[in-house]
């Protein structure tokens, strides 16, 4: 709060570097209440009000607060498609403005080490830029890993390795021609591995040598049904507790929002599909539990407890269809031997049969599997059959083991 009858007063901050004194805003020449937002200079030493010799007035009720505000870093690029900080404490941006002021969709720029305010390259700092990416028309994402950064274009992927040399901080090498990224969120790094969905609809893994395709038997279903024009919504998250990477996408059978997922278990090298009414997820890293963002406006914890906020957590798992002799013989299913661990509550099992693929399906059941059930006697004959397990009671939980079945190949044909 300032009263002024003559002269003026200037708000200042002083840095020990130089030392240099910085003016904060314009001089105050009139009575009033003033607020000044400013970014502290390097190594600040004093905050002061400096009056002219002609100043007559009063200054009262001074407060200094840390403001939750963003400030423009003048030497940084004016705009970029993304920013990360790597293991070397260097800020990296991409699809950005080059040092010469020209916007370049294939440009990566970085600050000097430990200082996000220095972006102009010189021989005595680590700042720099690179636009020499021959494969692709734009950079989609830059992903820091334990030992290097990966630069993804829409048609390839490059290794970005820190050299430690002033004026030449990073070296770049192509590690995956044709393995470009489909969307900024379709990549995740965990424990030295990087997983992503490529622009060619293949799934990839990088473990320190070259990009490799992960064969996915469910890929065709995703490719045939992914919603047109919704590729940018594809996102990947890691769930380390289950050794899983989840690729979520918008399926045209459901609409234009993220609704389904393909899940890869890297420990077992297996895939499965899932319904996924979450527009995005935060993987297990900062937060212990997976966090999902629903299309209903709510935010959800995942895999926390065994209920849906106190209500039944309905689950359904269906196997593929079994057959004998490539489906040429009829199979008699006589007995099912359950193998569940940590089972709480009942599990409902259904047997689904059909005579040919594709064909009309017939469902038998439910057969109730309690925690003490040792066998379920059956007498079901079909050329092909599948099993489906359902839980719909609050508090139910279980872990699948290696269940068994007694089957007879009848020799009969239809």
mmCIF file of C-alpha atoms in Angstrom:
data_model
loop_
_atom_site.group_PDB
_atom_site.id
_atom_site.type_symbol
_atom_site.label_atom_id
_atom_site.label_comp_id
_atom_site.label_asym_id
_atom_site.label_seq_id
_atom_site.Cartn_x
_atom_site.Cartn_y
_atom_site.Cartn_z
ATOM 1 C CA UNK A 1 0.000 0.000 0.000
ATOM 2 C CA UNK A 2 1.668 3.193 -1.196
ATOM 3 C CA UNK A 3 0.881 6.884 -0.756
ATOM 4 C CA UNK A 4 2.758 9.289 -3.026
ATOM 5 C CA UNK A 5 2.735 13.083 -2.895
ATOM 6 C CA UNK A 6 6.039 13.570 -4.772
ATOM 7 C CA UNK A 7 8.718 11.559 -6.564
ATOM 8 C CA UNK A 8 8.564 7.789 -7.144
ATOM 9 C CA UNK A 9 9.611 4.405 -5.712
ATOM 10 C CA UNK A 10 10.942 1.386 -7.628
ATOM 11 C CA UNK A 11 10.592 -2.282 -6.596
ATOM 12 C CA UNK A 12 13.886 -4.137 -7.130
ATOM 13 C CA UNK A 13 15.556 -7.530 -6.716
ATOM 14 C CA UNK A 14 19.306 -8.050 -6.581
ATOM 15 C CA UNK A 15 21.361 -11.034 -7.722
ATOM 16 C CA UNK A 16 24.788 -12.038 -6.418
ATOM 17 C CA UNK A 17 25.702 -13.001 -9.999
ATOM 18 C CA UNK A 18 27.354 -9.871 -11.325
ATOM 19 C CA UNK A 19 26.024 -8.521 -8.978
ATOM 20 C CA UNK A 20 23.027 -7.192 -10.907
ATOM 21 C CA UNK A 21 19.932 -5.282 -9.799
ATOM 22 C CA UNK A 22 16.675 -5.977 -11.641
ATOM 23 C CA UNK A 23 13.714 -3.566 -11.779
ATOM 24 C CA UNK A 24 10.368 -5.219 -11.032
ATOM 25 C CA UNK A 25 7.699 -3.440 -13.047
ATOM 26 C CA UNK A 26 7.357 0.286 -13.655
ATOM 27 C CA UNK A 27 8.161 2.900 -10.973
ATOM 28 C CA UNK A 28 5.263 3.722 -8.611
ATOM 29 C CA UNK A 29 4.266 7.375 -8.905
ATOM 30 C CA UNK A 30 0.688 7.421 -7.573
ATOM 31 C CA UNK A 31 -1.123 6.430 -4.386
ATOM 32 C CA UNK A 32 -2.620 2.931 -4.516
ATOM 33 C CA UNK A 33 -2.314 -0.790 -3.756
ATOM 34 C CA UNK A 34 0.145 -2.544 -6.060
ATOM 35 C CA UNK A 35 0.957 -6.161 -6.925
ATOM 36 C CA UNK A 36 4.064 -7.164 -8.842
ATOM 37 C CA UNK A 37 4.581 -10.670 -10.253
ATOM 38 C CA UNK A 38 8.174 -11.486 -11.084
ATOM 39 C CA UNK A 39 10.603 -14.331 -11.529
ATOM 40 C CA UNK A 40 13.470 -14.269 -9.043
ATOM 41 C CA UNK A 41 16.870 -13.629 -10.654
ATOM 42 C CA UNK A 42 19.679 -16.212 -10.384
ATOM 43 C CA UNK A 43 21.068 -16.433 -6.815
ATOM 44 C CA UNK A 44 18.817 -13.652 -5.416
ATOM 45 C CA UNK A 45 20.161 -11.729 -2.416
ATOM 46 C CA UNK A 46 17.799 -8.822 -1.671
ATOM 47 C CA UNK A 47 14.303 -7.591 -2.341
ATOM 48 C CA UNK A 48 13.985 -3.838 -1.904
ATOM 49 C CA UNK A 49 12.117 -0.616 -2.640
ATOM 50 C CA UNK A 50 14.349 2.151 -3.938
ATOM 51 C CA UNK A 51 12.995 5.731 -3.715
ATOM 52 C CA UNK A 52 14.142 8.795 -5.604
ATOM 53 C CA UNK A 53 15.565 11.764 -3.669
ATOM 54 C CA UNK A 54 12.319 13.690 -4.241
ATOM 55 C CA UNK A 55 10.031 10.921 -2.962
ATOM 56 C CA UNK A 56 7.486 11.965 -0.321
ATOM 57 C CA UNK A 57 4.986 9.367 0.907
ATOM 58 C CA UNK A 58 4.603 6.065 2.750
ATOM 59 C CA UNK A 59 4.934 2.352 1.990
ATOM 60 C CA UNK A 60 3.028 -0.100 4.232
ATOM 61 C CA UNK A 61 1.918 -3.739 4.492
ATOM 62 C CA UNK A 62 4.539 -5.326 2.210
ATOM 63 C CA UNK A 63 4.112 -9.074 1.640
ATOM 64 C CA UNK A 64 6.260 -11.418 -0.438
ATOM 65 C CA UNK A 65 4.649 -14.669 -1.589
ATOM 66 C CA UNK A 66 5.484 -17.569 -3.860
ATOM 67 C CA UNK A 67 2.945 -17.339 -6.689
ATOM 68 C CA UNK A 68 1.598 -20.422 -8.465
ATOM 69 C CA UNK A 69 2.093 -18.911 -11.888
ATOM 70 C CA UNK A 70 3.937 -19.798 -15.074
ATOM 71 C CA UNK A 71 6.453 -17.406 -16.556
ATOM 72 C CA UNK A 72 7.804 -17.111 -20.044
ATOM 73 C CA UNK A 73 11.463 -18.161 -20.372
ATOM 74 C CA UNK A 74 12.646 -15.739 -23.009
ATOM 75 C CA UNK A 75 15.411 -17.873 -24.521
ATOM 76 C CA UNK A 76 13.240 -21.011 -24.750
ATOM 77 C CA UNK A 77 11.346 -21.921 -27.970
ATOM 78 C CA UNK A 78 8.065 -20.031 -28.286
ATOM 79 C CA UNK A 79 6.020 -23.193 -28.809
ATOM 80 C CA UNK A 80 6.537 -26.941 -28.951
ATOM 81 C CA UNK A 81 4.455 -30.110 -29.178
ATOM 82 C CA UNK A 82 5.824 -31.517 -25.927
ATOM 83 C CA UNK A 83 8.440 -31.318 -23.188
ATOM 84 C CA UNK A 84 10.210 -33.845 -20.935
ATOM 85 C CA UNK A 85 13.169 -33.769 -18.540
ATOM 86 C CA UNK A 86 15.597 -36.659 -18.945
ATOM 87 C CA UNK A 87 17.898 -38.418 -16.468
ATOM 88 C CA UNK A 88 20.584 -35.767 -17.073
ATOM 89 C CA UNK A 89 18.272 -32.986 -15.808
ATOM 90 C CA UNK A 90 18.023 -31.512 -19.289
ATOM 91 C CA UNK A 91 14.715 -30.152 -20.619
ATOM 92 C CA UNK A 92 13.871 -31.471 -24.109
ATOM 93 C CA UNK A 93 11.189 -30.154 -26.495
ATOM 94 C CA UNK A 94 10.173 -31.330 -29.966
ATOM 95 C CA UNK A 95 8.289 -30.238 -33.074
ATOM 96 C CA UNK A 96 9.428 -26.780 -32.115
ATOM 97 C CA UNK A 97 11.038 -23.509 -33.189
ATOM 98 C CA UNK A 98 14.671 -23.757 -34.213
ATOM 99 C CA UNK A 99 17.326 -21.339 -32.972
ATOM 100 C CA UNK A 100 16.961 -19.414 -36.269
ATOM 101 C CA UNK A 101 13.258 -18.778 -35.455
ATOM 102 C CA UNK A 102 11.773 -21.208 -38.015
ATOM 103 C CA UNK A 103 9.186 -23.750 -36.849
ATOM 104 C CA UNK A 104 10.303 -27.293 -37.717
ATOM 105 C CA UNK A 105 8.152 -30.386 -37.065
ATOM 106 C CA UNK A 106 11.316 -32.523 -37.134
ATOM 107 C CA UNK A 107 13.314 -30.434 -34.684
ATOM 108 C CA UNK A 108 14.385 -31.498 -31.183
ATOM 109 C CA UNK A 109 15.849 -28.825 -28.882
ATOM 110 C CA UNK A 110 17.262 -29.069 -25.380
ATOM 111 C CA UNK A 111 18.419 -26.770 -22.591
ATOM 112 C CA UNK A 112 21.765 -26.884 -20.871
ATOM 113 C CA UNK A 113 22.303 -29.308 -18.011
ATOM 114 C CA UNK A 114 20.344 -28.442 -14.852
ATOM 115 C CA UNK A 115 19.184 -25.055 -16.184
ATOM 116 C CA UNK A 116 15.892 -24.666 -18.041
ATOM 117 C CA UNK A 117 16.595 -20.988 -18.749
ATOM 118 C CA UNK A 118 19.560 -21.501 -21.095
ATOM 119 C CA UNK A 119 18.572 -22.678 -24.579
ATOM 120 C CA UNK A 120 20.962 -20.896 -26.938
ATOM 121 C CA UNK A 121 23.762 -23.330 -27.913
ATOM 122 C CA UNK A 122 27.396 -22.402 -27.350
ATOM 123 C CA UNK A 123 30.720 -24.174 -26.839
ATOM 124 C CA UNK A 124 30.519 -23.663 -23.069
ATOM 125 C CA UNK A 125 27.047 -25.155 -22.422
ATOM 126 C CA UNK A 126 25.049 -28.277 -23.266
ATOM 127 C CA UNK A 127 22.122 -26.611 -25.085
ATOM 128 C CA UNK A 128 21.499 -27.652 -28.664
ATOM 129 C CA UNK A 129 19.125 -28.789 -31.394
ATOM 130 C CA UNK A 130 18.826 -31.446 -34.087
ATOM 131 C CA UNK A 131 16.582 -31.647 -37.152
ATOM 132 C CA UNK A 132 18.430 -34.432 -38.947
ATOM 133 C CA UNK A 133 15.751 -37.134 -38.851
ATOM 134 C CA UNK A 134 15.533 -38.589 -42.335
ATOM 135 C CA UNK A 135 12.636 -40.947 -41.636
ATOM 136 C CA UNK A 136 9.300 -39.267 -40.991
ATOM 137 C CA UNK A 137 7.526 -35.954 -41.422
ATOM 138 C CA UNK A 138 7.162 -34.981 -37.739
ATOM 139 C CA UNK A 139 8.300 -35.937 -34.254
ATOM 140 C CA UNK A 140 5.500 -37.542 -32.237
ATOM 141 C CA UNK A 141 7.180 -37.943 -28.833
ATOM 142 C CA UNK A 142 10.459 -38.098 -26.928
ATOM 143 C CA UNK A 143 10.620 -40.729 -24.176
ATOM 144 C CA UNK A 144 13.398 -40.733 -21.524
ATOM 145 C CA UNK A 145 14.673 -44.156 -20.418
ATOM 146 C CA UNK A 146 17.341 -45.247 -17.948
ATOM 147 C CA UNK A 147 20.299 -44.884 -20.316
ATOM 148 C CA UNK A 148 19.065 -42.802 -23.247
ATOM 149 C CA UNK A 149 16.114 -40.997 -24.775
ATOM 150 C CA UNK A 150 14.052 -42.322 -27.669
ATOM 151 C CA UNK A 151 12.878 -39.895 -30.353
ATOM 152 C CA UNK A 152 9.790 -41.142 -32.198
ATOM 153 C CA UNK A 153 8.813 -39.777 -35.575
ATOM 154 C CA UNK A 154 5.719 -40.924 -37.450
ATOM 155 C CA UNK A 155 7.881 -43.374 -39.438
ATOM 156 C CA UNK A 156 10.891 -44.320 -37.291
ATOM 157 C CA UNK A 157 12.562 -44.213 -33.891
ATOM 158 C CA UNK A 158 15.998 -42.841 -32.938
ATOM 159 C CA UNK A 159 18.260 -43.263 -29.927
ATOM 160 C CA UNK A 160 19.320 -39.963 -28.304
ATOM 161 C CA UNK A 161 22.367 -40.674 -26.121
ATOM 162 C CA UNK A 162 24.065 -38.147 -23.833
ATOM 163 C CA UNK A 163 27.754 -37.657 -24.746
ATOM 164 C CA UNK A 164 28.741 -35.297 -21.937
ATOM 165 C CA UNK A 165 30.475 -32.989 -24.443
ATOM 166 C CA UNK A 166 29.951 -29.230 -24.231
ATOM 167 C CA UNK A 167 28.465 -27.959 -27.475
ATOM 168 C CA UNK A 168 27.649 -31.518 -28.586
ATOM 169 C CA UNK A 169 25.535 -33.018 -25.808
ATOM 170 C CA UNK A 170 23.693 -35.790 -27.694
ATOM 171 C CA UNK A 171 24.392 -38.367 -30.395
ATOM 172 C CA UNK A 172 21.531 -39.740 -32.511
ATOM 173 C CA UNK A 173 21.198 -43.196 -34.128
ATOM 174 C CA UNK A 174 18.330 -44.821 -36.034
ATOM 175 C CA UNK A 175 17.173 -47.942 -34.179
ATOM 176 C CA UNK A 176 13.868 -48.652 -35.924
ATOM 177 C CA UNK A 177 13.110 -47.659 -39.478
ATOM 178 C CA UNK A 178 9.392 -48.049 -40.107
ATOM 179 C CA UNK A 179 8.685 -48.367 -36.374
ATOM 180 C CA UNK A 180 7.227 -44.870 -35.964
ATOM 181 C CA UNK A 181 4.750 -44.015 -33.214
ATOM 182 C CA UNK A 182 0.992 -43.925 -33.853
ATOM 183 C CA UNK A 183 0.146 -41.280 -31.203
ATOM 184 C CA UNK A 184 1.938 -39.348 -28.420
ATOM 185 C CA UNK A 185 0.357 -41.483 -25.696
ATOM 186 C CA UNK A 186 0.854 -44.894 -27.330
ATOM 187 C CA UNK A 187 4.276 -45.505 -25.748
ATOM 188 C CA UNK A 188 5.434 -46.403 -22.235
ATOM 189 C CA UNK A 189 8.841 -47.100 -20.677
ATOM 190 C CA UNK A 190 9.439 -49.418 -17.731
ATOM 191 C CA UNK A 191 12.523 -51.044 -16.186
ATOM 192 C CA UNK A 192 14.758 -50.631 -19.229
ATOM 193 C CA UNK A 193 12.089 -51.645 -21.741
ATOM 194 C CA UNK A 194 10.033 -49.403 -24.041
ATOM 195 C CA UNK A 195 6.724 -50.627 -25.510
ATOM 196 C CA UNK A 196 4.705 -48.843 -28.189
ATOM 197 C CA UNK A 197 2.078 -49.177 -30.902
ATOM 198 C CA UNK A 198 3.568 -48.258 -34.247
ATOM 199 C CA UNK A 199 2.009 -46.175 -36.996
ATOM 200 C CA UNK A 200 2.018 -49.407 -39.036
ATOM 201 C CA UNK A 201 -0.307 -51.000 -36.412
ATOM 202 C CA UNK A 202 2.422 -53.319 -35.124
ATOM 203 C CA UNK A 203 3.409 -53.526 -31.458
ATOM 204 C CA UNK A 204 7.091 -52.955 -30.658
ATOM 205 C CA UNK A 205 9.576 -53.409 -27.825
ATOM 206 C CA UNK A 206 13.024 -51.840 -27.385
ATOM 207 C CA UNK A 207 15.493 -53.279 -24.862
ATOM 208 C CA UNK A 208 18.713 -51.499 -25.756
ATOM 209 C CA UNK A 209 19.583 -52.759 -29.246
ATOM 210 C CA UNK A 210 16.997 -52.425 -32.021
ATOM 211 C CA UNK A 211 13.220 -52.090 -32.152
ATOM 212 C CA UNK A 212 11.525 -55.496 -32.370
ATOM 213 C CA UNK A 213 7.957 -56.435 -33.299
ATOM 214 C CA UNK A 214 5.856 -58.151 -30.611
ATOM 215 C CA UNK A 215 3.582 -60.644 -32.340
ATOM 216 C CA UNK A 216 -0.033 -60.096 -31.245
ATOM 217 C CA UNK A 217 -2.713 -62.662 -32.200
ATOM 218 C CA UNK A 218 -5.455 -60.153 -31.305
ATOM 219 C CA UNK A 219 -4.054 -57.311 -33.429
ATOM 220 C CA UNK A 220 -6.397 -57.941 -36.384
ATOM 221 C CA UNK A 221 -9.508 -57.308 -34.274
ATOM 222 C CA UNK A 222 -8.139 -53.928 -33.181
ATOM 223 C CA UNK A 223 -6.989 -52.901 -36.676
ATOM 224 C CA UNK A 224 -10.335 -53.813 -38.256
ATOM 225 C CA UNK A 225 -12.418 -51.929 -35.691
ATOM 226 C CA UNK A 226 -10.433 -48.942 -34.446
ATOM 227 C CA UNK A 227 -12.530 -45.770 -34.798
ATOM 228 C CA UNK A 228 -11.603 -43.707 -37.859
ATOM 229 C CA UNK A 229 -9.747 -40.499 -37.022
ATOM 230 C CA UNK A 230 -9.352 -41.386 -33.324
ATOM 231 C CA UNK A 231 -5.732 -42.607 -33.370
ATOM 232 C CA UNK A 232 -4.577 -39.661 -31.235
ATOM 233 C CA UNK A 233 -6.584 -41.072 -28.307
ATOM 234 C CA UNK A 234 -4.601 -44.324 -28.180
ATOM 235 C CA UNK A 235 -2.706 -44.533 -24.884
ATOM 236 C CA UNK A 236 -0.459 -47.037 -23.151
ATOM 237 C CA UNK A 237 0.106 -47.574 -19.426
ATOM 238 C CA UNK A 238 2.165 -50.005 -17.374
ATOM 239 C CA UNK A 239 0.893 -52.027 -14.421
ATOM 240 C CA UNK A 240 4.126 -53.350 -12.946
ATOM 241 C CA UNK A 241 2.486 -55.534 -10.279
ATOM 242 C CA UNK A 242 1.037 -57.750 -13.028
ATOM 243 C CA UNK A 243 3.857 -57.317 -15.602
ATOM 244 C CA UNK A 244 1.318 -55.789 -17.981
ATOM 245 C CA UNK A 245 1.249 -53.096 -20.650
ATOM 246 C CA UNK A 246 -2.245 -51.902 -21.551
ATOM 247 C CA UNK A 247 -2.911 -50.337 -24.976
ATOM 248 C CA UNK A 248 -6.294 -48.561 -24.925
ATOM 249 C CA UNK A 249 -8.110 -47.386 -28.057
ATOM 250 C CA UNK A 250 -11.456 -46.163 -29.379
ATOM 251 C CA UNK A 251 -13.407 -48.999 -31.004
ATOM 252 C CA UNK A 252 -15.924 -48.117 -33.737
ATOM 253 C CA UNK A 253 -18.327 -50.754 -32.369
ATOM 254 C CA UNK A 254 -18.684 -48.599 -29.246
ATOM 255 C CA UNK A 255 -18.333 -45.040 -30.590
ATOM 256 C CA UNK A 256 -15.499 -42.531 -30.748
ATOM 257 C CA UNK A 257 -14.196 -42.651 -27.173
ATOM 258 C CA UNK A 258 -11.661 -45.073 -25.704
ATOM 259 C CA UNK A 259 -13.595 -48.251 -24.944
ATOM 260 C CA UNK A 260 -11.348 -51.306 -25.388
ATOM 261 C CA UNK A 261 -7.813 -52.458 -24.699
ATOM 262 C CA UNK A 262 -5.226 -55.004 -25.721
ATOM 263 C CA UNK A 263 -3.068 -56.081 -22.776
ATOM 264 C CA UNK A 264 0.411 -57.621 -23.059
ATOM 265 C CA UNK A 265 1.955 -59.606 -20.196
ATOM 266 C CA UNK A 266 5.702 -59.463 -20.823
ATOM 267 C CA UNK A 267 6.522 -62.080 -18.171
ATOM 268 C CA UNK A 268 4.299 -64.706 -19.836
ATOM 269 C CA UNK A 269 4.548 -63.303 -23.389
ATOM 270 C CA UNK A 270 0.754 -63.459 -23.699
ATOM 271 C CA UNK A 271 -2.011 -61.107 -24.878
ATOM 272 C CA UNK A 272 -5.622 -60.678 -23.873
ATOM 273 C CA UNK A 273 -8.350 -58.166 -24.681
ATOM 274 C CA UNK A 274 -10.531 -56.145 -22.346
ATOM 275 C CA UNK A 275 -13.316 -53.589 -22.295
ATOM 276 C CA UNK A 276 -11.932 -50.216 -21.241
ATOM 277 C CA UNK A 277 -14.309 -47.317 -20.537
ATOM 278 C CA UNK A 278 -11.438 -45.040 -19.524
ATOM 279 C CA UNK A 279 -10.320 -42.152 -21.706
ATOM 280 C CA UNK A 280 -6.822 -42.259 -20.180
ATOM 281 C CA UNK A 281 -4.831 -43.780 -17.330
ATOM 282 C CA UNK A 282 -1.925 -42.931 -15.050
ATOM 283 C CA UNK A 283 0.303 -45.980 -14.697
ATOM 284 C CA UNK A 284 1.812 -47.318 -11.490
ATOM 285 C CA UNK A 285 4.762 -45.014 -10.816
ATOM 286 C CA UNK A 286 4.170 -41.961 -8.619
ATOM 287 C CA UNK A 287 0.891 -43.468 -7.422
ATOM 288 C CA UNK A 288 0.904 -47.081 -6.265
ATOM 289 C CA UNK A 289 -2.494 -47.872 -7.775
ATOM 290 C CA UNK A 290 -3.476 -47.405 -11.395
ATOM 291 C CA UNK A 291 -5.705 -44.345 -11.894
ATOM 292 C CA UNK A 292 -8.267 -44.217 -14.694
ATOM 293 C CA UNK A 293 -10.328 -41.330 -16.090
ATOM 294 C CA UNK A 294 -13.868 -42.397 -16.958
ATOM 295 C CA UNK A 295 -15.979 -41.035 -19.789
ATOM 296 C CA UNK A 296 -18.596 -40.317 -17.095
ATOM 297 C CA UNK A 297 -16.526 -37.509 -15.538
ATOM 298 C CA UNK A 298 -15.193 -39.559 -12.600
ATOM 299 C CA UNK A 299 -11.635 -40.564 -11.688
ATOM 300 C CA UNK A 300 -11.133 -44.153 -10.530
ATOM 301 C CA UNK A 301 -8.547 -46.184 -8.622
ATOM 302 C CA UNK A 302 -7.969 -49.535 -10.317
ATOM 303 C CA UNK A 303 -7.052 -52.814 -8.597
ATOM 304 C CA UNK A 304 -7.571 -51.264 -5.172
ATOM 305 C CA UNK A 305 -9.606 -53.638 -3.031
ATOM 306 C CA UNK A 306 -12.130 -56.188 -4.318
ATOM 307 C CA UNK A 307 -15.295 -54.125 -4.760
ATOM 308 C CA UNK A 308 -16.494 -51.360 -7.059
ATOM 309 C CA UNK A 309 -16.630 -48.673 -4.364
ATOM 310 C CA UNK A 310 -18.537 -51.122 -2.143
ATOM 311 C CA UNK A 311 -20.673 -52.572 -4.917
ATOM 312 C CA UNK A 312 -20.231 -55.828 -6.820
ATOM 313 C CA UNK A 313 -17.170 -55.804 -9.079
ATOM 314 C CA UNK A 314 -18.578 -57.813 -11.981
ATOM 315 C CA UNK A 315 -15.955 -59.709 -13.964
ATOM 316 C CA UNK A 316 -16.131 -62.024 -16.956
ATOM 317 C CA UNK A 317 -13.382 -64.093 -18.545
ATOM 318 C CA UNK A 318 -14.027 -66.242 -21.620
ATOM 319 C CA UNK A 319 -11.566 -68.716 -23.099
ATOM 320 C CA UNK A 320 -11.052 -69.391 -26.753
ATOM 321 C CA UNK A 321 -12.841 -72.373 -28.293
ATOM 322 C CA UNK A 322 -11.355 -75.836 -27.799
ATOM 323 C CA UNK A 323 -11.698 -78.566 -30.407
ATOM 324 C CA UNK A 324 -10.276 -81.993 -31.237
ATOM 325 C CA UNK A 325 -8.705 -83.061 -34.524
ATOM 326 C CA UNK A 326 -9.189 -79.547 -35.934
ATOM 327 C CA UNK A 327 -12.890 -79.749 -35.124
ATOM 328 C CA UNK A 328 -13.547 -82.897 -37.158
ATOM 329 C CA UNK A 329 -14.454 -85.040 -34.137
ATOM 330 C CA UNK A 330 -17.050 -84.555 -31.443
ATOM 331 C CA UNK A 331 -15.700 -84.055 -27.925
ATOM 332 C CA UNK A 332 -17.472 -85.186 -24.755
ATOM 333 C CA UNK A 333 -16.723 -82.958 -21.759
ATOM 334 C CA UNK A 334 -17.207 -85.157 -18.678
ATOM 335 C CA UNK A 335 -15.648 -83.251 -15.786
ATOM 336 C CA UNK A 336 -14.116 -79.889 -14.881
ATOM 337 C CA UNK A 337 -11.446 -79.646 -12.143
ATOM 338 C CA UNK A 338 -11.157 -76.077 -10.774
ATOM 339 C CA UNK A 339 -7.869 -74.602 -9.581
ATOM 340 C CA UNK A 340 -8.335 -71.211 -7.927
ATOM 341 C CA UNK A 341 -6.179 -69.668 -5.217
ATOM 342 C CA UNK A 342 -7.206 -67.022 -2.642
ATOM 343 C CA UNK A 343 -10.842 -67.584 -3.647
ATOM 344 C CA UNK A 344 -13.445 -65.564 -1.778
ATOM 345 C CA UNK A 345 -17.080 -65.992 -2.823
ATOM 346 C CA UNK A 346 -18.558 -68.103 -5.616
ATOM 347 C CA UNK A 347 -17.563 -68.247 -9.274
ATOM 348 C CA UNK A 348 -20.134 -68.988 -11.966
ATOM 349 C CA UNK A 349 -18.913 -71.146 -14.862
ATOM 350 C CA UNK A 350 -20.650 -71.480 -18.232
ATOM 351 C CA UNK A 351 -19.885 -73.929 -21.053
ATOM 352 C CA UNK A 352 -20.479 -72.494 -24.539
ATOM 353 C CA UNK A 353 -20.656 -74.899 -27.498
ATOM 354 C CA UNK A 354 -20.949 -74.691 -31.271
ATOM 355 C CA UNK A 355 -20.784 -77.172 -34.183
ATOM 356 C CA UNK A 356 -18.710 -75.012 -36.495
ATOM 357 C CA UNK A 357 -16.923 -71.662 -36.699
ATOM 358 C CA UNK A 358 -18.710 -69.390 -37.142
ATOM 359 C CA UNK A 359 -21.899 -70.966 -35.937
ATOM 360 C CA UNK A 360 -24.759 -70.833 -33.464
ATOM 361 C CA UNK A 361 -23.595 -70.896 -29.854
ATOM 362 C CA UNK A 362 -25.392 -72.808 -27.082
ATOM 363 C CA UNK A 363 -24.743 -71.969 -23.418
ATOM 364 C CA UNK A 364 -24.900 -74.469 -20.522
ATOM 365 C CA UNK A 365 -24.834 -73.420 -16.872
ATOM 366 C CA UNK A 366 -24.184 -71.667 -14.626
ATOM 367 C CA UNK A 367 -22.205 -74.213 -12.623
ATOM 368 C CA UNK A 368 -21.294 -72.822 -9.195
ATOM 369 C CA UNK A 369 -17.671 -73.107 -8.067
ATOM 370 C CA UNK A 370 -17.358 -72.486 -4.329
ATOM 371 C CA UNK A 371 -14.016 -72.191 -2.487
ATOM 372 C CA UNK A 372 -14.365 -75.888 -1.534
ATOM 373 C CA UNK A 373 -15.489 -77.275 -4.934
ATOM 374 C CA UNK A 374 -13.127 -80.012 -6.158
ATOM 375 C CA UNK A 375 -14.929 -81.079 -9.348
ATOM 376 C CA UNK A 376 -17.962 -80.362 -11.522
ATOM 377 C CA UNK A 377 -19.494 -83.356 -13.290
ATOM 378 C CA UNK A 378 -20.715 -82.671 -16.819
ATOM 379 C CA UNK A 379 -21.986 -84.495 -19.874
ATOM 380 C CA UNK A 380 -21.746 -82.043 -22.775
ATOM 381 C CA UNK A 381 -20.917 -83.097 -26.344
ATOM 382 C CA UNK A 382 -19.873 -80.665 -29.063
ATOM 383 C CA UNK A 383 -17.368 -80.161 -31.827
ATOM 384 C CA UNK A 384 -16.089 -76.959 -30.171
ATOM 385 C CA UNK A 385 -16.561 -75.545 -26.699
ATOM 386 C CA UNK A 386 -15.370 -72.585 -24.585
ATOM 387 C CA UNK A 387 -15.521 -71.801 -20.875
ATOM 388 C CA UNK A 388 -16.647 -68.518 -19.313
ATOM 389 C CA UNK A 389 -16.139 -67.546 -15.657
ATOM 390 C CA UNK A 390 -18.273 -64.810 -14.070
ATOM 391 C CA UNK A 391 -18.306 -63.137 -10.645
ATOM 392 C CA UNK A 392 -21.039 -60.681 -9.663
ATOM 393 C CA UNK A 393 -20.989 -60.561 -5.826
ATOM 394 C CA UNK A 394 -19.301 -57.770 -3.849
ATOM 395 C CA UNK A 395 -16.049 -58.883 -2.242
ATOM 396 C CA UNK A 396 -15.390 -61.802 -4.589
ATOM 397 C CA UNK A 397 -11.782 -62.426 -5.551
ATOM 398 C CA UNK A 398 -9.651 -65.271 -6.910
ATOM 399 C CA UNK A 399 -6.524 -66.200 -8.801
ATOM 400 C CA UNK A 400 -6.549 -68.623 -11.708
ATOM 401 C CA UNK A 401 -4.330 -71.703 -11.592
ATOM 402 C CA UNK A 402 -4.113 -74.602 -14.074
ATOM 403 C CA UNK A 403 -7.596 -76.109 -14.204
ATOM 404 C CA UNK A 404 -8.175 -79.564 -15.679
ATOM 405 C CA UNK A 405 -10.834 -81.276 -17.791
ATOM 406 C CA UNK A 406 -11.782 -84.882 -18.554
ATOM 407 C CA UNK A 407 -12.434 -85.137 -22.284
ATOM 408 C CA UNK A 408 -13.358 -88.044 -24.551
ATOM 409 C CA UNK A 409 -12.822 -87.914 -28.301
ATOM 410 C CA UNK A 410 -15.867 -89.855 -29.453
ATOM 411 C CA UNK A 411 -14.815 -90.506 -33.037
ATOM 412 C CA UNK A 412 -18.276 -89.470 -34.149
ATOM 413 C CA UNK A 413 -18.526 -86.874 -36.913
ATOM 414 C CA UNK A 414 -21.356 -84.598 -38.026
#
